mmCIF file of C-alpha atoms and ligand atoms in Angstrom:
data_model
loop_
_atom_site.group_PDB
_atom_site.id
_atom_site.type_symbol
_atom_site.label_atom_id
_atom_site.label_comp_id
_atom_site.label_asym_id
_atom_site.label_seq_id
_atom_site.Cartn_x
_atom_site.Cartn_y
_atom_site.Cartn_z
ATOM 1 C CA MET A 20 189.220 129.482 110.538
ATOM 2 C CA PHE A 21 187.163 127.081 112.657
ATOM 3 C CA GLU A 22 184.658 129.860 113.568
ATOM 4 C CA LEU A 23 184.214 130.671 109.885
ATOM 5 C CA VAL A 24 183.579 127.030 109.002
ATOM 6 C CA LYS A 25 181.226 126.687 111.980
ATOM 7 C CA ASN A 26 179.125 129.598 110.717
ATOM 8 C CA LYS A 27 179.027 128.172 107.207
ATOM 9 C CA LEU A 28 177.769 124.866 108.623
ATOM 10 C CA LYS A 29 175.217 126.491 110.891
ATOM 11 C CA ASN A 30 173.756 128.591 108.081
ATOM 12 C CA ALA A 31 173.991 125.982 105.328
ATOM 13 C CA LYS A 32 170.817 125.329 103.347
ATOM 14 C CA LYS A 33 172.198 122.217 101.717
ATOM 15 C CA ILE A 34 174.972 119.960 103.015
ATOM 16 C CA VAL A 35 176.342 117.219 100.787
ATOM 17 C CA ILE A 36 178.208 114.381 102.469
ATOM 18 C CA VAL A 37 180.557 112.290 100.363
ATOM 19 C CA THR A 38 181.391 108.999 102.079
ATOM 20 C CA GLY A 39 183.649 106.025 101.416
ATOM 21 C CA ALA A 40 184.667 102.730 102.960
ATOM 22 C CA GLY A 41 186.218 104.460 106.005
ATOM 23 C CA ILE A 42 182.839 105.544 107.390
ATOM 24 C CA SER A 43 181.842 101.891 107.771
ATOM 25 C CA GLN A 44 185.200 100.767 109.168
ATOM 26 C CA GLU A 45 183.976 101.308 112.738
ATOM 27 C CA SER A 46 181.008 99.040 111.961
ATOM 28 C CA GLY A 47 183.515 96.246 111.301
ATOM 29 C CA ILE A 48 183.447 96.432 107.494
ATOM 30 C CA PRO A 49 186.981 96.403 106.089
ATOM 31 C CA THR A 50 188.209 99.081 103.674
ATOM 32 C CA PHE A 51 189.956 98.047 100.441
ATOM 33 C CA ARG A 52 193.196 99.907 100.962
ATOM 34 C CA GLY A 53 195.659 99.110 103.719
ATOM 35 C CA LYS A 54 196.103 95.927 105.710
ATOM 36 C CA ASP A 55 192.351 95.177 105.743
ATOM 37 C CA GLY A 56 192.177 94.871 101.966
ATOM 38 C CA LEU A 57 192.984 91.186 101.817
ATOM 39 C CA TRP A 58 190.563 88.265 101.552
ATOM 40 C CA ARG A 59 191.905 84.684 101.484
ATOM 41 C CA ASN A 60 195.218 86.274 100.390
ATOM 42 C CA TYR A 61 193.581 87.942 97.381
ATOM 43 C CA ASP A 62 193.920 91.690 96.952
ATOM 44 C CA ALA A 63 190.388 93.142 97.262
ATOM 45 C CA MET A 64 191.302 95.884 94.818
ATOM 46 C CA LYS A 65 192.080 93.275 92.167
ATOM 47 C CA LEU A 66 188.930 91.230 92.819
ATOM 48 C CA ALA A 67 186.646 94.234 92.251
ATOM 49 C CA THR A 68 187.113 94.259 88.492
ATOM 50 C CA ILE A 69 185.241 92.809 85.534
ATOM 51 C CA ASP A 70 188.423 90.978 84.465
ATOM 52 C CA ALA A 71 188.669 89.181 87.824
ATOM 53 C CA PHE A 72 184.981 88.286 87.510
ATOM 54 C CA TYR A 73 185.312 86.747 84.058
ATOM 55 C CA ASP A 74 188.554 84.968 85.100
ATOM 56 C CA ASP A 75 186.835 83.295 88.035
ATOM 57 C CA PRO A 76 183.161 84.258 88.574
ATOM 58 C CA LYS A 77 182.708 81.642 91.325
ATOM 59 C CA LEU A 78 185.551 83.134 93.376
ATOM 60 C CA VAL A 79 184.177 86.677 93.048
ATOM 61 C CA TRP A 80 180.660 85.480 93.967
ATOM 62 C CA GLU A 81 182.104 83.756 97.075
ATOM 63 C CA TRP A 82 183.843 86.994 98.033
ATOM 64 C CA TYR A 83 180.585 88.951 97.715
ATOM 65 C CA ALA A 84 178.668 86.273 99.652
ATOM 66 C CA GLU A 85 181.151 86.636 102.514
ATOM 67 C CA ARG A 86 181.004 90.431 102.337
ATOM 68 C CA ARG A 87 177.173 90.244 102.492
ATOM 69 C CA THR A 88 177.343 88.075 105.626
ATOM 70 C CA ASN A 89 179.658 90.632 107.225
ATOM 71 C CA ILE A 90 177.563 93.634 106.097
ATOM 72 C CA PHE A 91 174.210 92.149 107.175
ATOM 73 C CA SER A 92 175.559 91.442 110.660
ATOM 74 C CA ALA A 93 177.062 94.953 110.955
ATOM 75 C CA ILE A 94 175.144 97.851 112.463
ATOM 76 C CA PRO A 95 175.403 101.577 111.654
ATOM 77 C CA ASN A 96 177.986 103.325 113.846
ATOM 78 C CA ALA A 97 177.875 106.726 115.552
ATOM 79 C CA GLY A 98 179.106 108.386 112.336
ATOM 80 C CA HIS A 99 176.212 107.059 110.213
ATOM 81 C CA ILE A 100 173.716 107.915 112.957
ATOM 82 C CA ALA A 101 174.977 111.499 113.394
ATOM 83 C CA ILE A 102 174.741 112.044 109.624
ATOM 84 C CA ALA A 103 171.146 110.797 109.653
ATOM 85 C CA GLN A 104 170.335 113.218 112.486
ATOM 86 C CA LEU A 105 171.726 116.147 110.508
ATOM 87 C CA GLU A 106 168.523 116.029 108.424
ATOM 88 C CA LYS A 107 166.736 117.719 111.357
ATOM 89 C CA TYR A 108 168.628 120.940 110.637
ATOM 90 C CA CYS A 109 168.945 121.334 106.853
ATOM 91 C CA ASP A 110 168.759 119.582 103.481
ATOM 92 C CA VAL A 111 171.254 116.737 103.468
ATOM 93 C CA VAL A 112 172.263 114.613 100.494
ATOM 94 C CA ILE A 113 174.638 111.671 100.928
ATOM 95 C CA LEU A 114 176.739 110.636 97.974
ATOM 96 C CA THR A 115 178.210 107.323 99.036
ATOM 97 C CA GLN A 116 180.762 105.100 97.357
ATOM 98 C CA ASN A 117 179.716 102.339 99.745
ATOM 99 C CA ILE A 118 177.551 99.431 98.716
ATOM 100 C CA ASP A 119 176.622 98.386 102.271
ATOM 101 C CA GLY A 120 173.317 100.264 102.829
ATOM 102 C CA LEU A 121 174.372 101.413 106.330
ATOM 103 C CA HIS A 122 173.406 105.074 105.767
ATOM 104 C CA GLN A 123 169.849 104.005 104.908
ATOM 105 C CA ARG A 124 169.755 101.661 107.910
ATOM 106 C CA ALA A 125 170.876 104.572 110.119
ATOM 107 C CA GLY A 126 167.810 106.527 108.930
ATOM 108 C CA SER A 127 169.198 108.772 106.179
ATOM 109 C CA ASN A 128 166.512 109.451 103.583
ATOM 110 C CA ASN A 129 168.459 111.002 100.759
ATOM 111 C CA VAL A 130 171.239 108.590 99.788
ATOM 112 C CA LEU A 131 172.630 108.230 96.290
ATOM 113 C CA GLU A 132 174.628 105.015 95.851
ATOM 114 C CA LEU A 133 177.347 105.909 93.352
ATOM 115 C CA HIS A 134 178.759 102.381 93.201
ATOM 116 C CA GLY A 135 175.563 100.337 93.420
ATOM 117 C CA SER A 136 174.429 98.005 96.172
ATOM 118 C CA ILE A 137 175.558 94.640 97.465
ATOM 119 C CA VAL A 138 171.941 93.503 97.819
ATOM 120 C CA ARG A 139 171.164 93.847 94.113
ATOM 121 C CA ILE A 140 172.122 91.539 91.244
ATOM 122 C CA LYS A 141 171.995 92.047 87.500
ATOM 123 C CA CYS A 142 172.612 90.109 84.309
ATOM 124 C CA THR A 143 175.947 90.554 82.539
ATOM 125 C CA VAL A 144 174.094 90.741 79.210
ATOM 126 C CA CYS A 145 170.332 91.442 79.356
ATOM 127 C CA ASP A 146 168.642 94.190 81.425
ATOM 128 C CA PHE A 147 167.519 91.913 84.296
ATOM 129 C CA VAL A 148 168.010 93.525 87.766
ATOM 130 C CA ASP A 149 166.651 92.233 91.096
ATOM 131 C CA ASP A 150 167.214 92.202 94.843
ATOM 132 C CA LEU A 151 169.063 89.179 96.161
ATOM 133 C CA ILE A 152 166.773 87.498 98.689
ATOM 134 C CA ASN A 153 168.770 84.294 99.365
ATOM 135 C CA GLU A 154 172.303 83.254 98.507
ATOM 136 C CA PHE A 155 172.559 80.924 95.497
ATOM 137 C CA ASN A 156 173.576 77.279 95.993
ATOM 138 C CA ASN A 157 175.317 76.994 92.636
ATOM 139 C CA LEU A 158 177.879 79.638 91.747
ATOM 140 C CA PRO A 159 177.981 81.555 89.527
ATOM 141 C CA PRO A 160 174.173 81.939 89.221
ATOM 142 C CA MET A 161 172.703 82.123 85.740
ATOM 143 C CA CYS A 162 170.090 84.486 84.331
ATOM 144 C CA LYS A 163 166.971 83.159 82.571
ATOM 145 C CA CYS A 164 168.543 84.477 79.342
ATOM 146 C CA GLY A 165 171.421 81.976 79.774
ATOM 147 C CA ASN A 166 174.169 84.411 80.788
ATOM 148 C CA ILE A 167 175.958 84.883 84.112
ATOM 149 C CA LEU A 168 174.452 87.038 86.854
ATOM 150 C CA ARG A 169 176.716 89.466 88.751
ATOM 151 C CA PRO A 170 176.468 91.805 91.754
ATOM 152 C CA ASP A 171 174.912 95.175 90.783
ATOM 153 C CA VAL A 172 177.965 97.133 91.881
ATOM 154 C CA VAL A 173 180.358 99.359 89.989
ATOM 155 C CA TRP A 174 183.768 97.741 89.619
ATOM 156 C CA PHE A 175 187.048 99.569 89.013
ATOM 157 C CA GLY A 176 187.140 100.722 85.396
ATOM 158 C CA GLU A 177 183.329 100.686 84.980
ATOM 159 C CA SER A 178 181.022 103.662 84.466
ATOM 160 C CA LEU A 179 178.744 104.898 87.223
ATOM 161 C CA PRO A 180 174.960 104.668 86.701
ATOM 162 C CA GLN A 181 174.366 107.798 84.646
ATOM 163 C CA ASP A 182 171.168 108.975 86.381
ATOM 164 C CA VAL A 183 172.807 108.701 89.818
ATOM 165 C CA TRP A 184 175.948 110.496 88.652
ATOM 166 C CA GLU A 185 173.955 113.357 87.091
ATOM 167 C CA LYS A 186 172.082 113.899 90.357
ATOM 168 C CA ALA A 187 175.366 113.750 92.303
ATOM 169 C CA LEU A 188 176.790 116.505 90.112
ATOM 170 C CA ILE A 189 173.712 118.692 90.547
ATOM 171 C CA HIS A 190 173.854 118.369 94.347
ATOM 172 C CA SER A 191 177.619 118.899 94.507
ATOM 173 C CA SER A 192 177.374 122.008 92.355
ATOM 174 C CA SER A 193 174.631 123.528 94.495
ATOM 175 C CA CYS A 194 175.628 122.766 98.102
ATOM 176 C CA ASP A 195 176.911 125.279 100.653
ATOM 177 C CA VAL A 196 179.013 122.760 102.556
ATOM 178 C CA MET A 197 180.489 119.412 101.534
ATOM 179 C CA ILE A 198 181.702 116.998 104.215
ATOM 180 C CA ILE A 199 184.028 114.323 102.864
ATOM 181 C CA ALA A 200 184.296 111.431 105.301
ATOM 182 C CA GLY A 201 186.118 108.102 105.145
ATOM 183 C CA THR A 202 187.308 108.206 101.564
ATOM 184 C CA SER A 203 190.846 108.180 100.195
ATOM 185 C CA LEU A 204 189.562 110.222 97.214
ATOM 186 C CA VAL A 205 191.551 108.136 94.778
ATOM 187 C CA VAL A 206 188.609 106.490 93.017
ATOM 188 C CA SER A 207 187.430 108.396 89.975
ATOM 189 C CA PRO A 208 184.999 109.973 89.178
ATOM 190 C CA ALA A 209 183.690 110.187 92.783
ATOM 191 C CA ASN A 210 186.867 112.037 93.747
ATOM 192 C CA THR A 211 185.921 114.939 91.439
ATOM 193 C CA LEU A 212 182.792 115.802 93.449
ATOM 194 C CA PRO A 213 184.642 118.188 95.838
ATOM 195 C CA ILE A 214 185.870 120.122 92.792
ATOM 196 C CA PHE A 215 182.273 120.762 91.678
ATOM 197 C CA ALA A 216 181.394 121.903 95.200
ATOM 198 C CA LYS A 217 184.406 124.221 95.330
ATOM 199 C CA GLU A 218 183.366 125.805 92.037
ATOM 200 C CA ASN A 219 180.109 126.759 93.785
ATOM 201 C CA ASP A 220 182.204 128.291 96.565
ATOM 202 C CA ALA A 221 181.140 125.594 99.019
ATOM 203 C CA THR A 222 183.091 125.013 102.222
ATOM 204 C CA LEU A 223 184.925 121.670 102.204
ATOM 205 C CA ILE A 224 185.424 119.700 105.415
ATOM 206 C CA GLU A 225 187.366 116.435 105.465
ATOM 207 C CA VAL A 226 187.010 113.800 108.196
ATOM 208 C CA ASN A 227 189.713 111.157 107.954
ATOM 209 C CA PRO A 228 192.412 109.891 110.354
ATOM 210 C CA GLU A 229 194.865 109.931 107.423
ATOM 211 C CA GLU A 230 195.916 112.633 105.017
ATOM 212 C CA THR A 231 194.438 112.288 101.501
ATOM 213 C CA ILE A 232 195.550 113.624 98.137
ATOM 214 C CA MET A 233 192.992 116.434 98.485
ATOM 215 C CA SER A 234 193.549 117.367 102.132
ATOM 216 C CA LYS A 235 195.350 120.560 101.149
ATOM 217 C CA ASP A 236 192.267 121.731 99.192
ATOM 218 C CA MET A 237 189.986 121.483 102.230
ATOM 219 C CA ASP A 238 188.813 124.439 104.307
ATOM 220 C CA LEU A 239 189.001 122.230 107.381
ATOM 221 C CA THR A 240 190.498 118.789 107.888
ATOM 222 C CA ILE A 241 189.694 116.802 111.023
ATOM 223 C CA ARG A 242 192.188 113.984 111.575
ATOM 224 C CA ASP A 243 190.050 111.520 113.485
ATOM 225 C CA THR A 244 187.575 108.741 112.794
ATOM 226 C CA SER A 245 184.061 109.543 111.597
ATOM 227 C CA ALA A 246 182.392 107.870 114.593
ATOM 228 C CA ASN A 247 184.417 110.174 116.870
ATOM 229 C CA VAL A 248 184.018 113.333 114.837
ATOM 230 C CA MET A 249 180.509 113.422 113.375
ATOM 231 C CA PRO A 250 178.435 113.303 116.604
ATOM 232 C CA ASN A 251 180.587 116.030 118.235
ATOM 233 C CA LEU A 252 180.563 118.208 115.143
ATOM 234 C CA ILE A 253 176.786 118.135 114.974
ATOM 235 C CA THR A 254 176.252 118.693 118.700
ATOM 236 C CA GLU A 255 178.714 121.562 118.758
ATOM 237 C CA ILE A 256 177.271 123.346 115.743
ATOM 238 C CA PHE A 257 173.528 122.706 115.888
ATOM 239 C CA GLU A 258 172.567 121.910 119.478
HETATM 240 P P1 LIG B 320 189.434 103.436 100.548
HETATM 241 O O1 LIG B 320 189.554 102.038 101.078
HETATM 242 O O2 LIG B 320 190.226 103.804 99.364
HETATM 243 O O3 LIG B 320 189.851 104.477 101.672
HETATM 244 C C1 LIG B 320 189.301 104.437 102.944
HETATM 245 C C2 LIG B 320 189.607 105.772 103.598
HETATM 246 O O4 LIG B 320 188.956 105.803 104.845
HETATM 247 C C3 LIG B 320 191.115 105.997 103.868
HETATM 248 O O5 LIG B 320 191.460 107.297 103.454
HETATM 249 C C4 LIG B 320 191.222 105.841 105.382
HETATM 250 O O6 LIG B 320 192.225 106.678 105.937
HETATM 251 C C5 LIG B 320 189.849 106.287 105.823
HETATM 252 N N1 LIG B 320 189.406 105.716 107.087
HETATM 253 C C6 LIG B 320 189.727 104.513 107.620
HETATM 254 N N2 LIG B 320 189.083 104.339 108.782
HETATM 255 C C7 LIG B 320 188.318 105.453 108.968
HETATM 256 C C8 LIG B 320 187.400 105.849 109.983
HETATM 257 N N3 LIG B 320 187.127 105.050 111.021
HETATM 258 N N4 LIG B 320 186.787 107.054 109.857
HETATM 259 C C9 LIG B 320 187.050 107.856 108.792
HETATM 260 N N5 LIG B 320 187.904 107.522 107.805
HETATM 261 C C10 LIG B 320 188.524 106.321 107.892
HETATM 262 O O7 LIG B 320 187.874 103.673 100.339
HETATM 263 P P2 LIG B 320 187.086 104.511 99.234
HETATM 264 O O8 LIG B 320 187.713 105.858 99.087
HETATM 265 O O9 LIG B 320 185.641 104.377 99.595
HETATM 266 O O10 LIG B 320 187.332 103.746 97.850
HETATM 267 C C11 LIG B 320 187.344 102.346 97.746
HETATM 268 C C12 LIG B 320 186.220 101.678 96.976
HETATM 269 O O11 LIG B 320 185.916 100.551 97.767
HETATM 270 C C13 LIG B 320 184.934 102.391 96.786
HETATM 271 O O12 LIG B 320 184.620 102.279 95.448
HETATM 272 C C14 LIG B 320 183.891 101.594 97.586
HETATM 273 O O13 LIG B 320 182.767 101.317 96.774
HETATM 274 C C15 LIG B 320 184.543 100.277 97.865
HETATM 275 N N6 LIG B 320 184.309 99.708 99.216
HETATM 276 C C16 LIG B 320 183.098 99.828 99.856
HETATM 277 C C17 LIG B 320 182.936 99.290 101.114
HETATM 278 C C18 LIG B 320 181.591 99.405 101.804
HETATM 279 O O14 LIG B 320 180.548 99.434 101.144
HETATM 280 N N7 LIG B 320 181.564 99.510 103.133
HETATM 281 C C19 LIG B 320 183.992 98.639 101.748
HETATM 282 C C20 LIG B 320 185.208 98.513 101.064
HETATM 283 C C21 LIG B 320 185.358 99.071 99.805
#
């Protein structure tokens, strides 16, 4: 089995890499699920919703401000760097659920952010969008139109940016290999991407220390962390 998967990887014209919070865990950025998913005793999963935001926008802004401090002081780990180096060998598209920008900082050129970015803000009502240069003194910040500003991220229950999602589907449906690293594959619709790849007869490889709900559908599962696995995988196959 491993030889077969190795050959598929070696001869792949397009590799799509689907990543989640786990790929940044070794850069010191906590995941949402498990013991790390708590902030000041709040459940991170419950804070990342529009209802939590409207209940207490100041609290959610404080949470994002703290996450930004953590993310800006983090550096890409060996997993992000190995993925960026993969571009030397074939077309690579990264479909990330992360909002931390670490793939881009590692040098990856083709990254689609399915769930937005922690450095962008937008208005809750009008179409204002901008990069956040400095943290605001007064929270929550207000838009010129008089409504509350929010992080430009996709919260649980919200739709993905349509243009990004359409591109993600096109790439997933046309790749030869999909590597799924550091995601529990429980967040929809990102967790449907491997199904589109499988329909194109792509080889699916999962990198995750834990079993996921889709592990049994993979052609190969590697039960280790992405910073351990990705550099070795690439050296072994391409160098
Ligand atoms: P998740 O928290 O549901 O699952 C994380 C997965 O990563 C788990 O399956 C875990 O076993 C695995 N994992 C943990 N450490 C790992 C490692 N070192 N190497 C490889 N895998 C590891 O994350 P998710 O599936 O991305 O879904 C949660 C949502 O949380 C997403 O929407 C995402 O936007 C958001 N989120 C993003 C960040 C970030 O930008 N870094 C951080 C936390 C949450």
